[in-house]
Tab-separated table of C-alpha atoms in Angstrom:
chain	number	residue	atom	x	y	z
A	288	UNK	CA	177.484	72.548	121.515
A	289	UNK	CA	180.254	73.447	123.166
A	290	UNK	CA	180.856	73.719	126.874
A	291	UNK	CA	181.491	77.471	126.465
A	292	UNK	CA	178.123	78.042	124.964
A	293	UNK	CA	176.106	75.627	127.612
A	294	UNK	CA	177.476	77.897	130.477
A	295	UNK	CA	176.346	80.886	128.490
A	296	UNK	CA	173.296	80.130	127.791
A	297	UNK	CA	171.048	80.144	130.697
A	298	UNK	CA	173.144	83.720	131.070
A	299	UNK	CA	171.425	85.060	128.018
A	300	UNK	CA	168.433	83.775	128.623
A	301	UNK	CA	168.517	85.251	132.239
A	302	UNK	CA	169.660	88.739	130.575
A	303	UNK	CA	166.452	88.692	127.581
A	304	UNK	CA	163.925	87.298	130.324
A	305	UNK	CA	163.252	91.014	131.516
A	306	UNK	CA	162.980	92.522	128.028
A	307	UNK	CA	160.559	89.863	126.848
A	308	UNK	CA	158.822	89.956	129.685
A	309	UNK	CA	158.376	94.247	129.118
A	310	UNK	CA	157.325	93.621	125.165
A	311	UNK	CA	154.908	90.956	125.581
A	312	UNK	CA	153.009	92.973	128.652
A	313	UNK	CA	153.198	95.936	126.716
A	314	UNK	CA	151.397	93.682	123.839
A	315	UNK	CA	149.223	92.503	126.640
A	316	UNK	CA	148.255	95.769	127.770
A	317	UNK	CA	147.434	97.031	123.861
A	318	UNK	CA	145.289	93.811	123.368
A	319	UNK	CA	143.549	95.138	126.362
A	320	UNK	CA	143.012	99.074	125.895
A	321	UNK	CA	143.437	99.218	122.018
A	322	UNK	CA	142.651	96.765	119.758
A	323	UNK	CA	139.789	95.020	122.784
A	324	UNK	CA	141.360	91.402	121.985
A	325	UNK	CA	141.124	90.062	125.714
A	326	UNK	CA	141.826	86.992	124.606
A	327	UNK	CA	144.628	87.983	123.683
A	328	UNK	CA	145.626	89.332	126.698
A	329	UNK	CA	144.961	85.985	128.553
A	330	UNK	CA	147.226	84.315	126.141
A	331	UNK	CA	150.296	86.937	126.740
A	332	UNK	CA	149.575	87.104	130.511
A	333	UNK	CA	150.233	83.421	130.776
A	334	UNK	CA	153.395	83.552	128.484
A	335	UNK	CA	154.479	86.246	130.844
A	336	UNK	CA	153.734	83.952	134.000
A	337	UNK	CA	156.207	81.181	132.338
A	338	UNK	CA	158.923	83.785	132.590
A	339	UNK	CA	158.943	84.175	136.231
A	340	UNK	CA	157.654	87.555	136.761
A	341	UNK	CA	158.760	89.514	139.944
A	342	UNK	CA	156.063	90.384	142.263
A	343	UNK	CA	155.079	93.863	141.087
A	344	UNK	CA	154.446	92.173	137.740
A	345	UNK	CA	152.087	89.687	139.362
A	346	UNK	CA	149.865	91.906	140.592
A	347	UNK	CA	149.868	93.726	137.111
A	348	UNK	CA	148.812	90.170	135.411
A	349	UNK	CA	146.063	89.965	137.549
A	350	UNK	CA	145.327	93.607	137.252
A	351	UNK	CA	145.284	92.853	133.510
A	352	UNK	CA	143.067	89.619	133.791
A	353	UNK	CA	140.292	91.394	135.699
A	354	UNK	CA	140.039	93.806	133.195
A	355	UNK	CA	139.750	91.616	130.391
A	356	UNK	CA	137.121	89.535	132.163
A	357	UNK	CA	135.232	92.537	132.888
A	358	UNK	CA	135.543	93.404	129.159
A	359	UNK	CA	134.159	90.429	128.033
A	360	UNK	CA	131.353	90.230	130.342
A	361	UNK	CA	132.857	87.068	132.699
A	362	UNK	CA	131.018	89.226	135.826
A	363	UNK	CA	131.427	87.233	138.648
A	364	UNK	CA	135.141	86.084	137.858
A	365	UNK	CA	135.989	89.816	137.140
A	366	UNK	CA	134.233	91.044	140.803
A	367	UNK	CA	136.289	88.118	142.868
A	368	UNK	CA	139.340	89.343	141.126
A	369	UNK	CA	138.713	92.743	141.722
A	370	UNK	CA	138.065	92.084	145.387
A	371	UNK	CA	141.536	90.933	145.541
A	372	UNK	CA	142.685	94.017	143.844
A	373	UNK	CA	141.138	96.161	146.498
A	374	UNK	CA	143.443	94.180	149.091
A	375	UNK	CA	146.309	95.155	147.401
A	376	UNK	CA	145.690	98.161	146.194
A	377	UNK	CA	144.850	99.342	150.198
A	378	UNK	CA	148.134	97.610	151.176
A	379	UNK	CA	150.334	99.364	148.583
A	380	UNK	CA	148.449	102.279	148.355
A	381	UNK	CA	148.447	101.720	144.387
A	382	UNK	CA	145.420	103.528	142.933
A	383	UNK	CA	146.207	102.254	139.163
A	384	UNK	CA	144.667	98.878	141.044
A	385	UNK	CA	142.299	100.844	142.958
A	386	UNK	CA	141.196	102.163	139.500
A	387	UNK	CA	140.800	98.567	137.925
A	388	UNK	CA	138.541	97.539	141.257
A	389	UNK	CA	136.552	100.316	140.988
A	390	UNK	CA	135.596	100.348	137.447
A	391	UNK	CA	135.011	96.243	137.720
A	392	UNK	CA	132.687	96.761	140.863
A	393	UNK	CA	130.827	99.296	139.251
A	394	UNK	CA	130.212	97.479	136.223
A	395	UNK	CA	128.804	94.624	137.922
A	396	UNK	CA	126.266	96.821	140.302
A	397	UNK	CA	128.223	96.620	143.532
A	398	UNK	CA	128.137	101.021	144.217
A	399	UNK	CA	128.803	100.412	147.638
A	400	UNK	CA	131.485	98.392	147.404
A	401	UNK	CA	133.554	100.675	145.114
A	402	UNK	CA	132.997	103.298	147.128
A	403	UNK	CA	134.422	101.223	149.907
A	404	UNK	CA	137.530	100.381	148.228
A	405	UNK	CA	139.217	103.755	149.409
A	406	UNK	CA	139.356	103.232	152.780
A	407	UNK	CA	142.377	102.340	154.507
A	408	UNK	CA	144.351	103.878	152.352
A	409	UNK	CA	148.052	103.565	153.217
A	410	UNK	CA	151.291	105.402	151.759
A	411	UNK	CA	151.590	104.764	147.733
A	412	UNK	CA	153.734	102.396	146.285
A	413	UNK	CA	157.135	104.263	144.689
A	414	UNK	CA	157.195	101.839	141.811
A	415	UNK	CA	153.309	101.122	140.784
A	416	UNK	CA	151.717	103.020	137.821
A	417	UNK	CA	154.520	104.343	135.462
A	418	UNK	CA	152.260	104.948	132.638
A	419	UNK	CA	150.145	107.007	134.742
A	420	UNK	CA	150.915	109.110	137.407
A	421	UNK	CA	149.963	108.920	140.774
A	422	UNK	CA	147.773	112.242	140.731
A	423	UNK	CA	145.768	110.945	137.692
A	424	UNK	CA	145.250	107.492	138.843
A	425	UNK	CA	143.899	108.906	142.038
A	426	UNK	CA	141.771	111.288	139.870
A	427	UNK	CA	140.471	107.945	137.311
A	428	UNK	CA	139.366	106.697	140.666
A	429	UNK	CA	137.189	109.637	142.113
A	430	UNK	CA	135.731	109.785	138.236
A	431	UNK	CA	134.674	106.308	138.222
A	432	UNK	CA	133.227	106.759	142.103
A	433	UNK	CA	131.128	109.508	140.636
A	434	UNK	CA	129.514	106.801	138.769
A	435	UNK	CA	128.969	104.871	141.645
A	436	UNK	CA	127.232	107.950	143.561
A	437	UNK	CA	124.874	108.663	140.613
A	438	UNK	CA	124.200	105.290	139.888
A	439	UNK	CA	122.630	105.160	143.839
A	440	UNK	CA	120.421	108.170	142.918
A	441	UNK	CA	122.897	111.114	144.677
A	442	UNK	CA	124.003	113.339	141.344
A	443	UNK	CA	125.144	116.179	143.968
A	444	UNK	CA	127.543	113.874	145.443
A	445	UNK	CA	128.697	112.853	141.850
A	446	UNK	CA	129.222	116.224	140.711
A	447	UNK	CA	131.364	116.607	143.745
A	448	UNK	CA	133.445	114.285	143.050
A	449	UNK	CA	134.389	115.818	139.851
A	450	UNK	CA	134.772	119.098	140.962
A	451	UNK	CA	137.745	117.936	143.094
A	452	UNK	CA	139.939	116.604	140.776
A	453	UNK	CA	139.731	119.193	138.583
A	454	UNK	CA	142.932	120.761	139.531
A	455	UNK	CA	144.459	117.172	138.981
A	456	UNK	CA	142.964	117.169	135.836
A	457	UNK	CA	144.372	120.082	134.193
A	458	UNK	CA	148.008	118.819	133.268
A	459	UNK	CA	146.932	115.280	132.795
A	460	UNK	CA	145.503	114.484	128.997
A	461	UNK	CA	143.493	110.727	130.256
A	462	UNK	CA	142.074	112.723	133.177
A	463	UNK	CA	140.932	115.618	132.020
A	464	UNK	CA	139.295	114.056	129.063
A	465	UNK	CA	137.741	111.655	130.967
A	466	UNK	CA	136.410	114.538	133.681
A	467	UNK	CA	134.222	116.220	130.035
A	468	UNK	CA	133.181	113.127	129.702
A	469	UNK	CA	132.070	112.769	132.855
A	470	UNK	CA	130.697	115.839	133.395
A	471	UNK	CA	128.575	115.455	130.366
A	472	UNK	CA	126.525	112.831	131.191
A	473	UNK	CA	125.984	113.913	134.708
A	474	UNK	CA	124.755	117.350	133.265
A	475	UNK	CA	122.357	115.482	130.516
A	476	UNK	CA	120.771	113.257	133.327
A	477	UNK	CA	120.056	116.760	135.214
A	478	UNK	CA	118.391	117.741	132.702
A	479	UNK	CA	121.037	120.477	131.578
A	480	UNK	CA	121.611	119.613	128.196
A	481	UNK	CA	122.989	122.542	126.201
A	482	UNK	CA	125.199	122.910	128.878
A	483	UNK	CA	126.056	119.095	128.183
A	484	UNK	CA	126.669	120.058	124.574
A	485	UNK	CA	128.596	122.510	125.436
A	486	UNK	CA	130.979	120.559	127.921
A	487	UNK	CA	131.396	117.942	125.777
A	488	UNK	CA	132.979	120.377	122.707
A	489	UNK	CA	136.516	120.046	123.788
A	490	UNK	CA	136.390	116.595	124.581
A	491	UNK	CA	139.067	114.322	121.664
A	492	UNK	CA	138.019	110.961	122.337
A	493	UNK	CA	141.641	110.160	121.130
A	494	UNK	CA	142.966	111.080	124.285
A	495	UNK	CA	141.203	108.183	125.699
A	496	UNK	CA	141.907	104.592	125.838
A	497	UNK	CA	140.151	102.841	122.446
A	498	UNK	CA	137.972	100.648	124.032
A	499	UNK	CA	135.742	103.460	125.670
A	500	UNK	CA	135.747	105.435	122.644
A	501	UNK	CA	131.768	104.101	122.351
A	502	UNK	CA	131.287	105.564	125.549
A	503	UNK	CA	132.273	108.925	124.581
A	504	UNK	CA	129.387	108.359	121.187
A	505	UNK	CA	127.018	107.266	124.044
A	506	UNK	CA	127.056	109.953	126.208
A	507	UNK	CA	127.142	112.209	123.122
A	508	UNK	CA	123.629	110.724	122.300
A	509	UNK	CA	122.421	111.180	126.186
A	510	UNK	CA	123.103	114.902	125.335
A	511	UNK	CA	121.226	114.817	122.310
A	512	UNK	CA	118.614	112.833	123.385
A	513	UNK	CA	117.624	115.395	126.234
A	514	UNK	CA	117.825	118.170	123.765
A	515	UNK	CA	114.865	115.887	121.635
A	516	UNK	CA	117.521	116.009	118.621
A	517	UNK	CA	116.651	112.622	118.172
A	518	UNK	CA	118.271	111.520	114.633
A	519	UNK	CA	121.306	112.748	115.811
A	520	UNK	CA	121.088	110.744	118.735
A	521	UNK	CA	120.595	107.733	117.363
A	522	UNK	CA	123.470	108.259	115.052
A	523	UNK	CA	126.094	108.576	117.581
A	524	UNK	CA	124.569	105.125	119.440
A	525	UNK	CA	124.689	103.219	116.291
A	526	UNK	CA	128.386	104.781	115.917
A	527	UNK	CA	128.980	103.904	119.703
A	528	UNK	CA	127.904	100.433	119.145
A	529	UNK	CA	130.518	100.464	115.751
A	530	UNK	CA	132.885	101.251	118.183
A	531	UNK	CA	131.884	98.511	120.523
A	532	UNK	CA	134.650	96.683	122.169
A	533	UNK	CA	133.488	95.487	125.669
A	534	UNK	CA	130.556	93.550	126.263
A	535	UNK	CA	128.695	96.104	128.624
A	536	UNK	CA	129.140	99.090	125.758
A	537	UNK	CA	127.250	96.487	123.345
A	538	UNK	CA	124.299	96.124	125.825
A	539	UNK	CA	124.746	99.996	126.697
A	540	UNK	CA	124.209	101.052	122.972
A	541	UNK	CA	121.040	98.696	122.516
A	542	UNK	CA	119.694	100.146	125.362
A	543	UNK	CA	120.642	103.643	124.420
A	544	UNK	CA	118.662	103.208	121.305
A	545	UNK	CA	115.918	101.914	123.447
A	546	UNK	CA	115.482	105.005	125.086
A	547	UNK	CA	115.803	107.027	121.772
A	548	UNK	CA	112.643	105.265	120.509
A	549	UNK	CA	110.617	105.774	123.613
A	550	UNK	CA	111.783	109.477	123.729
A	551	UNK	CA	110.140	109.433	120.058
A	552	UNK	CA	106.818	107.645	121.148
A	553	UNK	CA	107.960	104.771	119.176
A	554	UNK	CA	107.022	101.932	121.784
A	555	UNK	CA	107.326	99.135	120.096
A	556	UNK	CA	110.817	100.076	118.765
A	557	UNK	CA	111.967	100.827	121.950
A	558	UNK	CA	110.573	97.623	123.598
A	559	UNK	CA	112.405	95.593	121.007
A	560	UNK	CA	116.068	97.466	121.495
A	561	UNK	CA	115.321	97.236	125.493
A	562	UNK	CA	114.691	93.139	125.128
A	563	UNK	CA	117.810	92.393	122.802
A	564	UNK	CA	119.815	94.627	125.698
A	565	UNK	CA	118.189	92.983	128.369
A	566	UNK	CA	119.045	89.277	126.386
A	567	UNK	CA	123.041	90.242	125.952
A	568	UNK	CA	125.214	88.308	127.972
A	569	UNK	CA	126.472	91.305	129.803
A	570	UNK	CA	124.182	91.389	132.988
A	571	UNK	CA	125.710	93.928	134.939
A	572	UNK	CA	124.132	97.541	135.956
A	573	UNK	CA	121.211	98.438	133.613
A	574	UNK	CA	118.446	99.442	136.201
A	575	UNK	CA	117.494	102.474	134.497
A	576	UNK	CA	116.812	101.448	131.287
A	577	UNK	CA	115.143	98.387	132.267
A	578	UNK	CA	113.060	100.542	134.203
A	579	UNK	CA	112.471	102.357	131.327
A	580	UNK	CA	111.319	99.156	129.235
A	581	UNK	CA	109.085	98.090	132.283
A	582	UNK	CA	107.214	101.520	131.767
A	583	UNK	CA	107.198	100.949	128.139
A	584	UNK	CA	105.527	97.932	128.352
A	585	UNK	CA	102.785	99.262	130.843
A	586	UNK	CA	101.998	101.584	128.289
A	587	UNK	CA	101.453	99.169	125.646
A	588	UNK	CA	99.043	97.419	127.958
A	589	UNK	CA	101.487	94.916	128.810
A	590	UNK	CA	101.218	95.203	132.727
A	591	UNK	CA	101.949	91.478	133.629
A	592	UNK	CA	105.488	91.746	131.665
A	593	UNK	CA	106.299	95.111	132.832
A	594	UNK	CA	105.911	93.872	136.573
A	595	UNK	CA	108.424	91.098	135.452
A	596	UNK	CA	110.894	93.578	133.631
A	597	UNK	CA	110.672	95.787	137.178
A	598	UNK	CA	111.439	92.846	139.434
A	599	UNK	CA	114.391	92.261	137.318
A	600	UNK	CA	115.638	95.872	137.780
A	601	UNK	CA	115.554	94.350	141.552
A	602	UNK	CA	117.464	91.258	140.503
A	603	UNK	CA	120.190	92.565	138.377
A	604	UNK	CA	120.765	95.990	140.013
A	605	UNK	CA	119.498	95.880	143.110
A	606	UNK	CA	121.867	98.850	144.782
A	607	UNK	CA	120.707	101.609	142.038
A	608	UNK	CA	118.087	104.312	142.484
A	609	UNK	CA	116.407	102.570	139.808
A	610	UNK	CA	115.963	99.689	141.759
A	611	UNK	CA	114.225	101.767	144.297
A	612	UNK	CA	111.966	102.840	141.564
A	613	UNK	CA	110.988	99.550	140.323
A	614	UNK	CA	110.432	98.765	144.153
A	615	UNK	CA	108.064	101.126	144.471
A	616	UNK	CA	106.087	100.768	141.132
A	617	UNK	CA	105.528	96.946	141.751
A	618	UNK	CA	104.063	97.886	145.795
A	619	UNK	CA	101.673	100.785	143.420
A	620	UNK	CA	100.734	98.281	141.365
A	621	UNK	CA	100.224	95.387	144.070
A	622	UNK	CA	98.382	98.117	146.138
A	623	UNK	CA	95.992	98.813	143.051
A	624	UNK	CA	95.368	95.391	142.236
A	625	UNK	CA	94.222	94.620	145.872
A	626	UNK	CA	92.151	97.492	145.869
A	627	UNK	CA	90.327	96.444	142.621
A	628	UNK	CA	89.876	92.751	143.888
A	629	UNK	CA	87.931	93.846	147.053
């Protein structure tokens, strides 16, 4: 190699470094949000680290890794990373980082921590959120926080969060369709099945990241369940399972099948689905389904096992409204047993 080539080589490598980082990062995002190939995300982010990314890119790499850990069910590592993300989001005013932190906390059942992310907000980082605008990112945070609120049992406050972002959603496709999804879920769970079904009519799952398509199917299943259209609900739930890319989605699908079987009066079948969901490696949230499983077991005459499952609600989803219900059932049963022993 000539001396001129030796001189030019570092210059060429320097010029190629940023394009290489950009291409690898785009691939890492595809792995995370389209293909669901989260181990590929880890490999690509490590490769980018070797190229010496700037501070903003290092922050984005950390965000992708947190999302990948959460999606794989590595909840403890995801939450650890989300705490750092929340601090960075507040310091930089970056709603994109905040959204990942909020979503991670909610999927871990840490609803109060999710609601705390937006406190202490500073001015936005003008370089942040290149793909999604700051209004859309802020709106997605509010949509996710509505989930935190209804898991805590406050359905009205959850609906108010959605109303607050309706105007922002008009010109933002992802936000608009995510809003329809959350509104449909809330309407179904507050007994407005027909309105929920109408709300979901214009929903196009193609406007959402592919790894969340299963949640569209599960929401439709929940709506059809309220309307007692059980065969259709089961088909949607099974489609959601087939589409699942995230650990939480697979577990949610098993729980949805349990709810459908329970509503049909197929108690033994429901118990099997609930048990499969409870045994799944993903353990975050799920208090409502575990509560229903306990009720199912009690109806089957398995009171001791029902109490074990209700205690599992307190262990796995302690901040939820379901945990309060489980504690009430345990207290009522304990009181009844004490009265019977006198």
